[in-house]
Amino acid sequence: MKPTHIEHIGIAVKNLDECIPFYEKILGTKCYSIEEVKDQRVRTAFFMIGQTKIELLESTDPEGPIGKFLEKRGEGVHHLAFAVEDTDTALNEAKEAGIELIDKQSRKGAEGLKIGFLHPKSTKGVLMELCCK
Ligand code: ZN
């Protein structure tokens, strides 16, 4: 896989509009993008810290992945996203290394990135996302 850096950290929140001013205050930077990703049933807000982003995720559907996460675990860190050169190549390499994949192929995520998730069952309980431009 050989990620080049942590592209973003995904944090599940109950209410995006309430959380944005809080994060703007503690991070000392403005939210630069709010985007709905229909496919994943979320609204996202992004903050840039160096070359890494914080991605806040609000559920738009209680039955969606973030809706279920909030129900089970409450607010908090949801996933780590690694920047890789090519998402599909990295997914194949992970599969060959015996890691269970959530996405067999990359799909389009927020900010137009090509993303794919690894299953936390085979990554020591951490939901990992691979992404590239
Ligand atoms: Zn993400």
Tab-separated table of N, CA and C and ligand atoms in Angstrom:
chain	number	residue	atom	x	y	z
A	1	MET	N	0.826	-1.223	0.000
A	1	MET	CA	0.000	0.000	0.000
A	1	MET	C	0.849	1.257	0.000
A	2	LYS	N	1.798	1.299	0.902
A	2	LYS	CA	2.725	2.436	1.022
A	2	LYS	C	2.071	3.809	0.930
A	3	PRO	N	1.278	4.185	1.933
A	3	PRO	CA	0.654	5.513	1.897
A	3	PRO	C	1.711	6.615	1.974
A	4	THR	N	1.426	7.753	1.356
A	4	THR	CA	2.377	8.869	1.398
A	4	THR	C	2.137	9.747	2.627
A	5	HIS	N	0.893	9.843	3.064
A	5	HIS	CA	0.585	10.607	4.282
A	5	HIS	C	-0.850	10.315	4.703
A	6	ILE	N	-1.224	10.843	5.853
A	6	ILE	CA	-2.622	10.731	6.271
A	6	ILE	C	-3.383	11.834	5.549
A	7	GLU	N	-4.271	11.423	4.670
A	7	GLU	CA	-5.031	12.392	3.866
A	7	GLU	C	-6.050	13.107	4.743
A	8	HIS	N	-6.816	12.322	5.507
A	8	HIS	CA	-7.736	12.935	6.469
A	8	HIS	C	-8.106	11.981	7.597
A	9	ILE	N	-8.686	12.565	8.627
A	9	ILE	CA	-9.236	11.801	9.746
A	9	ILE	C	-10.735	12.083	9.744
A	10	GLY	N	-11.537	11.036	9.689
A	10	GLY	CA	-12.993	11.195	9.658
A	10	GLY	C	-13.570	11.110	11.060
A	11	ILE	N	-14.370	12.093	11.422
A	11	ILE	CA	-14.977	12.147	12.754
A	11	ILE	C	-16.496	12.223	12.597
A	12	ALA	N	-17.187	11.276	13.227
A	12	ALA	CA	-18.649	11.267	13.161
A	12	ALA	C	-19.216	12.246	14.175
A	13	VAL	N	-20.128	13.100	13.721
A	13	VAL	CA	-20.775	14.065	14.617
A	13	VAL	C	-22.290	14.009	14.431
A	14	LYS	N	-22.989	14.409	15.480
A	14	LYS	CA	-24.455	14.374	15.399
A	14	LYS	C	-24.984	15.549	14.587
A	15	ASN	N	-24.375	16.718	14.804
A	15	ASN	CA	-24.890	17.920	14.168
A	15	ASN	C	-23.741	18.758	13.597
A	16	LEU	N	-23.639	18.730	12.274
A	16	LEU	CA	-22.540	19.400	11.583
A	16	LEU	C	-22.518	20.901	11.874
A	17	ASP	N	-23.685	21.536	11.770
A	17	ASP	CA	-23.732	22.994	11.921
A	17	ASP	C	-23.311	23.441	13.321
A	18	GLU	N	-23.570	22.603	14.313
A	18	GLU	CA	-23.145	22.932	15.671
A	18	GLU	C	-21.647	22.702	15.850
A	19	CYS	N	-21.126	21.686	15.172
A	19	CYS	CA	-19.722	21.313	15.357
A	19	CYS	C	-18.742	22.212	14.617
A	20	ILE	N	-19.170	22.782	13.501
A	20	ILE	CA	-18.245	23.585	12.691
A	20	ILE	C	-17.629	24.737	13.501
A	21	PRO	N	-18.441	25.568	14.189
A	21	PRO	CA	-17.818	26.658	14.966
A	21	PRO	C	-16.870	26.152	16.055
A	22	PHE	N	-17.210	25.005	16.660
A	22	PHE	CA	-16.343	24.412	17.688
A	22	PHE	C	-14.988	24.049	17.096
A	23	TYR	N	-15.003	23.346	15.969
A	23	TYR	CA	-13.739	22.950	15.345
A	23	TYR	C	-12.966	24.149	14.798
A	24	GLU	N	-13.694	25.153	14.297
A	24	GLU	CA	-13.003	26.356	13.807
A	24	GLU	C	-12.247	27.013	14.956
A	25	LYS	N	-12.847	26.980	16.125
A	25	LYS	CA	-12.231	27.594	17.293
A	25	LYS	C	-11.008	26.794	17.764
A	26	ILE	N	-11.162	25.477	17.937
A	26	ILE	CA	-10.026	24.720	18.482
A	26	ILE	C	-8.906	24.531	17.459
A	27	LEU	N	-9.255	24.509	16.173
A	27	LEU	CA	-8.209	24.315	15.159
A	27	LEU	C	-7.641	25.643	14.673
A	28	GLY	N	-8.354	26.727	14.947
A	28	GLY	CA	-7.886	28.047	14.519
A	28	GLY	C	-7.885	28.205	13.013
A	29	THR	N	-8.782	27.501	12.348
A	29	THR	CA	-8.879	27.621	10.894
A	29	THR	C	-10.330	27.476	10.473
A	30	LYS	N	-10.680	28.092	9.348
A	30	LYS	CA	-12.064	28.050	8.874
A	30	LYS	C	-12.353	26.757	8.119
A	31	CYS	N	-13.574	26.302	8.267
A	31	CYS	CA	-14.052	25.193	7.446
A	31	CYS	C	-14.028	25.675	5.993
A	32	TYR	N	-13.362	24.923	5.086
A	32	TYR	CA	-13.243	25.413	3.708
A	32	TYR	C	-14.214	24.747	2.738
A	33	SER	N	-14.918	23.702	3.200
A	33	SER	CA	-15.833	23.034	2.273
A	33	SER	C	-16.898	22.243	3.023
A	34	ILE	N	-18.123	22.365	2.566
A	34	ILE	CA	-19.214	21.530	3.082
A	34	ILE	C	-19.811	20.835	1.869
A	35	GLU	N	-19.952	19.521	1.986
A	35	GLU	CA	-20.393	18.768	0.808
A	35	GLU	C	-21.279	17.607	1.253
A	36	GLU	N	-22.334	17.358	0.495
A	36	GLU	CA	-23.141	16.175	0.767
A	36	GLU	C	-22.670	15.050	-0.159
A	37	VAL	N	-22.431	13.869	0.433
A	37	VAL	CA	-22.075	12.705	-0.385
A	37	VAL	C	-23.262	11.743	-0.288
A	38	LYS	N	-24.122	11.820	-1.304
A	38	LYS	CA	-25.394	11.078	-1.295
A	38	LYS	C	-25.175	9.582	-1.155
A	39	ASP	N	-24.210	9.094	-1.924
A	39	ASP	CA	-23.826	7.697	-1.953
A	39	ASP	C	-23.560	7.134	-0.546
A	40	GLN	N	-22.923	7.952	0.312
A	40	GLN	CA	-22.583	7.484	1.658
A	40	GLN	C	-23.551	7.991	2.718
A	41	ARG	N	-24.553	8.730	2.267
A	41	ARG	CA	-25.581	9.272	3.159
A	41	ARG	C	-24.979	10.099	4.292
A	42	VAL	N	-24.117	11.030	3.882
A	42	VAL	CA	-23.480	11.945	4.838
A	42	VAL	C	-23.386	13.363	4.283
A	43	ARG	N	-23.274	14.311	5.228
A	43	ARG	CA	-22.841	15.667	4.916
A	43	ARG	C	-21.477	15.813	5.564
A	44	THR	N	-20.548	16.388	4.840
A	44	THR	CA	-19.185	16.485	5.350
A	44	THR	C	-18.744	17.954	5.440
A	45	ALA	N	-17.848	18.216	6.372
A	45	ALA	CA	-17.215	19.537	6.475
A	45	ALA	C	-15.716	19.310	6.634
A	46	PHE	N	-14.924	20.101	5.918
A	46	PHE	CA	-13.474	19.893	5.903
A	46	PHE	C	-12.687	21.066	6.474
A	47	PHE	N	-11.609	20.696	7.171
A	47	PHE	CA	-10.647	21.665	7.708
A	47	PHE	C	-9.260	21.188	7.306
A	48	MET	N	-8.392	22.115	6.938
A	48	MET	CA	-7.044	21.742	6.506
A	48	MET	C	-6.051	22.008	7.619
A	49	ILE	N	-5.252	20.971	7.949
A	49	ILE	CA	-4.183	21.131	8.933
A	49	ILE	C	-2.924	20.625	8.269
A	50	GLY	N	-2.045	21.530	7.808
A	50	GLY	CA	-0.893	21.084	7.023
A	50	GLY	C	-1.408	20.406	5.767
A	51	GLN	N	-0.955	19.170	5.533
A	51	GLN	CA	-1.470	18.477	4.353
A	51	GLN	C	-2.553	17.456	4.729
A	52	THR	N	-2.942	17.477	5.996
A	52	THR	CA	-3.973	16.546	6.464
A	52	THR	C	-5.264	17.302	6.746
A	53	LYS	N	-6.369	16.647	6.457
A	53	LYS	CA	-7.663	17.282	6.692
A	53	LYS	C	-8.397	16.602	7.838
A	54	ILE	N	-9.260	17.367	8.451
A	54	ILE	CA	-10.241	16.802	9.381
A	54	ILE	C	-11.560	16.802	8.615
A	55	GLU	N	-12.196	15.650	8.560
A	55	GLU	CA	-13.477	15.522	7.866
A	55	GLU	C	-14.560	15.222	8.901
A	56	LEU	N	-15.457	16.160	9.105
A	56	LEU	CA	-16.587	15.901	10.000
A	56	LEU	C	-17.683	15.245	9.177
A	57	LEU	N	-18.309	14.225	9.751
A	57	LEU	CA	-19.336	13.473	9.029
A	57	LEU	C	-20.643	13.496	9.806
A	58	GLU	N	-21.664	14.030	9.177
A	58	GLU	CA	-23.007	14.015	9.778
A	58	GLU	C	-23.878	13.095	8.928
A	59	SER	N	-24.640	12.271	9.589
A	59	SER	CA	-25.493	11.334	8.868
A	59	SER	C	-26.720	12.028	8.288
A	60	THR	N	-27.112	11.633	7.078
A	60	THR	CA	-28.367	12.141	6.513
A	60	THR	C	-29.425	11.033	6.519
A	61	ASP	N	-29.052	9.865	7.062
A	61	ASP	CA	-29.975	8.729	7.089
A	61	ASP	C	-29.588	7.804	8.250
A	62	PRO	N	-30.513	7.597	9.205
A	62	PRO	CA	-30.176	6.748	10.361
A	62	PRO	C	-29.735	5.341	9.968
A	63	GLU	N	-30.147	4.899	8.782
A	63	GLU	CA	-29.764	3.560	8.314
A	63	GLU	C	-28.444	3.561	7.532
A	64	GLY	N	-27.873	4.745	7.315
A	64	GLY	CA	-26.604	4.837	6.591
A	64	GLY	C	-25.443	4.449	7.483
A	65	PRO	N	-24.228	4.364	6.917
A	65	PRO	CA	-23.073	3.916	7.709
A	65	PRO	C	-22.760	4.812	8.912
A	66	ILE	N	-22.861	6.122	8.755
A	66	ILE	CA	-22.569	7.017	9.881
A	66	ILE	C	-23.743	7.026	10.877
A	67	GLY	N	-24.949	6.921	10.358
A	67	GLY	CA	-26.122	6.825	11.231
A	67	GLY	C	-26.010	5.630	12.167
A	68	LYS	N	-25.608	4.497	11.614
A	68	LYS	CA	-25.461	3.277	12.417
A	68	LYS	C	-24.297	3.399	13.395
A	69	PHE	N	-23.214	4.011	12.938
A	69	PHE	CA	-22.045	4.200	13.800
A	69	PHE	C	-22.419	5.060	15.014
A	70	LEU	N	-23.122	6.167	14.769
A	70	LEU	CA	-23.517	7.069	15.858
A	70	LEU	C	-24.431	6.363	16.855
A	71	GLU	N	-25.326	5.560	16.325
A	71	GLU	CA	-26.262	4.808	17.158
A	71	GLU	C	-25.506	3.842	18.087
A	72	LYS	N	-24.522	3.150	17.510
A	72	LYS	CA	-23.779	2.126	18.254
A	72	LYS	C	-22.698	2.702	19.147
A	73	ARG	N	-21.930	3.666	18.622
A	73	ARG	CA	-20.726	4.116	19.322
A	73	ARG	C	-20.765	5.568	19.766
A	74	GLY	N	-21.706	6.328	19.261
A	74	GLY	CA	-21.749	7.752	19.585
A	74	GLY	C	-20.742	8.538	18.759
A	75	GLU	N	-20.588	9.815	19.069
A	75	GLU	CA	-19.675	10.666	18.307
A	75	GLU	C	-18.228	10.257	18.553
A	76	GLY	N	-17.384	10.489	17.570
A	76	GLY	CA	-15.960	10.221	17.759
A	76	GLY	C	-15.262	9.876	16.460
A	77	VAL	N	-13.986	9.478	16.589
A	77	VAL	CA	-13.185	9.149	15.410
A	77	VAL	C	-13.813	7.954	14.693
A	78	HIS	N	-14.023	8.106	13.395
A	78	HIS	CA	-14.690	7.069	12.605
A	78	HIS	C	-13.714	6.326	11.705
A	79	HIS	N	-12.834	7.039	11.022
A	79	HIS	CA	-11.864	6.360	10.157
A	79	HIS	C	-10.612	7.195	9.924
A	80	LEU	N	-9.560	6.480	9.498
A	80	LEU	CA	-8.322	7.125	9.073
A	80	LEU	C	-8.210	6.931	7.571
A	81	ALA	N	-7.854	7.993	6.866
A	81	ALA	CA	-7.713	7.881	5.412
A	81	ALA	C	-6.265	8.111	5.009
A	82	PHE	N	-5.709	7.127	4.306
A	82	PHE	CA	-4.332	7.211	3.832
A	82	PHE	C	-4.303	7.612	2.367
A	83	ALA	N	-3.429	8.538	2.040
A	83	ALA	CA	-3.240	8.904	0.639
A	83	ALA	C	-2.327	7.875	-0.009
A	84	VAL	N	-2.768	7.324	-1.120
A	84	VAL	CA	-1.956	6.365	-1.865
A	84	VAL	C	-1.846	6.845	-3.310
A	85	GLU	N	-0.912	6.270	-4.033
A	85	GLU	CA	-0.723	6.710	-5.410
A	85	GLU	C	-1.932	6.344	-6.269
A	86	ASP	N	-2.412	5.099	-6.094
A	86	ASP	CA	-3.593	4.675	-6.841
A	86	ASP	C	-4.456	3.771	-5.957
A	87	THR	N	-5.688	4.167	-5.764
A	87	THR	CA	-6.562	3.455	-4.821
A	87	THR	C	-6.788	2.004	-5.234
A	88	ASP	N	-7.072	1.769	-6.523
A	88	ASP	CA	-7.356	0.392	-6.953
A	88	ASP	C	-6.146	-0.524	-6.785
A	89	THR	N	-4.964	-0.009	-7.119
A	89	THR	CA	-3.744	-0.799	-6.915
A	89	THR	C	-3.563	-1.115	-5.436
A	90	ALA	N	-3.761	-0.106	-4.584
A	90	ALA	CA	-3.587	-0.303	-3.144
A	90	ALA	C	-4.620	-1.279	-2.586
A	91	LEU	N	-5.848	-1.226	-3.102
A	91	LEU	CA	-6.877	-2.177	-2.650
A	91	LEU	C	-6.471	-3.601	-3.019
A	92	ASN	N	-5.954	-3.766	-4.223
A	92	ASN	CA	-5.493	-5.095	-4.649
A	92	ASN	C	-4.348	-5.601	-3.789
A	93	GLU	N	-3.413	-4.699	-3.470
A	93	GLU	CA	-2.285	-5.090	-2.622
A	93	GLU	C	-2.757	-5.497	-1.235
A	94	ALA	N	-3.741	-4.745	-0.700
A	94	ALA	CA	-4.280	-5.077	0.624
A	94	ALA	C	-4.949	-6.446	0.585
A	95	LYS	N	-5.695	-6.705	-0.487
A	95	LYS	CA	-6.376	-7.989	-0.636
A	95	LYS	C	-5.356	-9.129	-0.688
A	96	GLU	N	-4.294	-8.915	-1.466
A	96	GLU	CA	-3.251	-9.939	-1.567
A	96	GLU	C	-2.573	-10.180	-0.221
A	97	ALA	N	-2.546	-9.135	0.616
A	97	ALA	CA	-1.951	-9.281	1.953
A	97	ALA	C	-2.928	-9.916	2.944
A	98	GLY	N	-4.092	-10.305	2.449
A	98	GLY	CA	-5.046	-11.020	3.297
A	98	GLY	C	-6.009	-10.120	4.067
A	99	ILE	N	-6.059	-8.859	3.680
A	99	ILE	CA	-6.972	-7.923	4.361
A	99	ILE	C	-8.339	-7.948	3.677
A	100	GLU	N	-9.354	-8.015	4.507
A	100	GLU	CA	-10.722	-8.022	3.960
A	100	GLU	C	-11.101	-6.611	3.498
A	101	LEU	N	-11.695	-6.529	2.319
A	101	LEU	CA	-12.050	-5.224	1.769
A	101	LEU	C	-13.544	-4.957	1.928
A	102	ILE	N	-13.895	-3.708	2.181
A	102	ILE	CA	-15.304	-3.304	2.101
A	102	ILE	C	-15.608	-2.967	0.643
A	103	ASP	N	-14.666	-2.270	0.002
A	103	ASP	CA	-14.816	-1.919	-1.414
A	103	ASP	C	-13.807	-2.704	-2.248
A	104	LYS	N	-14.327	-3.524	-3.131
A	104	LYS	CA	-13.423	-4.289	-3.998
A	104	LYS	C	-12.818	-3.392	-5.066
A	105	GLN	N	-13.574	-2.324	-5.377
A	105	GLN	CA	-13.102	-1.352	-6.363
A	105	GLN	C	-13.267	0.038	-5.778
A	106	SER	N	-12.461	0.978	-6.267
A	106	SER	CA	-12.595	2.339	-5.756
A	106	SER	C	-13.922	2.943	-6.206
A	107	ARG	N	-14.400	3.908	-5.422
A	107	ARG	CA	-15.580	4.667	-5.818
A	107	ARG	C	-15.324	6.126	-5.522
A	108	LYS	N	-16.252	6.966	-5.939
A	108	LYS	CA	-16.042	8.396	-5.797
A	108	LYS	C	-16.475	8.875	-4.420
A	109	GLY	N	-15.574	9.547	-3.711
A	109	GLY	CA	-15.895	10.069	-2.386
A	109	GLY	C	-15.972	11.586	-2.394
A	110	ALA	N	-15.990	12.178	-1.209
A	110	ALA	CA	-16.005	13.636	-1.087
A	110	ALA	C	-14.775	14.211	-1.780
A	111	GLU	N	-14.888	15.414	-2.263
A	111	GLU	CA	-13.818	16.139	-2.955
A	111	GLU	C	-13.365	15.445	-4.234
A	112	GLY	N	-14.211	14.558	-4.762
A	112	GLY	CA	-13.885	13.893	-6.024
A	112	GLY	C	-12.755	12.880	-5.926
A	113	LEU	N	-12.398	12.494	-4.687
A	113	LEU	CA	-11.315	11.518	-4.541
A	113	LEU	C	-11.800	10.121	-4.885
A	114	LYS	N	-10.873	9.286	-5.329
A	114	LYS	CA	-11.154	7.856	-5.526
A	114	LYS	C	-10.874	7.161	-4.201
A	115	ILE	N	-11.911	6.598	-3.605
A	115	ILE	CA	-11.750	6.039	-2.263
A	115	ILE	C	-12.112	4.558	-2.207
A	116	GLY	N	-11.602	3.880	-1.195
A	116	GLY	CA	-11.972	2.495	-0.938
A	116	GLY	C	-11.674	2.182	0.518
A	117	PHE	N	-12.559	1.395	1.143
A	117	PHE	CA	-12.396	1.094	2.567
A	117	PHE	C	-11.928	-0.338	2.794
A	118	LEU	N	-11.097	-0.495	3.839
A	118	LEU	CA	-10.678	-1.816	4.300
A	118	LEU	C	-11.547	-2.170	5.499
A	119	HIS	N	-11.820	-3.441	5.681
A	119	HIS	CA	-12.700	-3.834	6.773
A	119	HIS	C	-11.973	-3.799	8.122
A	120	PRO	N	-12.570	-3.112	9.129
A	120	PRO	CA	-11.890	-2.999	10.438
A	120	PRO	C	-11.639	-4.346	11.122
A	121	LYS	N	-12.395	-5.373	10.715
A	121	LYS	CA	-12.158	-6.717	11.269
A	121	LYS	C	-10.739	-7.181	11.001
A	122	SER	N	-10.193	-6.791	9.852
A	122	SER	CA	-8.848	-7.257	9.528
A	122	SER	C	-7.796	-6.164	9.649
A	123	THR	N	-8.153	-5.022	10.253
A	123	THR	CA	-7.157	-3.960	10.469
A	123	THR	C	-7.154	-3.521	11.942
A	124	LYS	N	-7.261	-4.496	12.826
A	124	LYS	CA	-7.157	-4.255	14.275
A	124	LYS	C	-8.181	-3.230	14.770
A	125	GLY	N	-9.363	-3.301	14.199
A	125	GLY	CA	-10.445	-2.463	14.716
A	125	GLY	C	-10.480	-1.033	14.207
A	126	VAL	N	-9.544	-0.688	13.307
A	126	VAL	CA	-9.528	0.678	12.769
A	126	VAL	C	-10.084	0.657	11.342
A	127	LEU	N	-11.119	1.444	11.114
A	127	LEU	CA	-11.640	1.558	9.757
A	127	LEU	C	-10.670	2.414	8.945
A	128	MET	N	-10.111	1.821	7.901
A	128	MET	CA	-9.120	2.529	7.086
A	128	MET	C	-9.657	2.774	5.699
A	129	GLU	N	-9.397	3.983	5.227
A	129	GLU	CA	-9.796	4.378	3.880
A	129	GLU	C	-8.527	4.636	3.085
A	130	LEU	N	-8.529	4.221	1.838
A	130	LEU	CA	-7.421	4.544	0.947
A	130	LEU	C	-7.965	5.547	-0.071
A	131	CYS	N	-7.186	6.552	-0.407
A	131	CYS	CA	-7.706	7.502	-1.388
A	131	CYS	C	-6.613	8.111	-2.230
A	132	CYS	N	-7.017	8.517	-3.430
A	132	CYS	CA	-6.118	9.239	-4.327
A	132	CYS	C	-6.953	10.193	-5.170
A	133	LYS	N	-6.269	11.150	-5.810
A	133	LYS	CA	-6.973	12.145	-6.641
A	133	LYS	C	-7.400	11.556	-7.959
B	1	ZN	ZN	-13.006	9.715	4.620
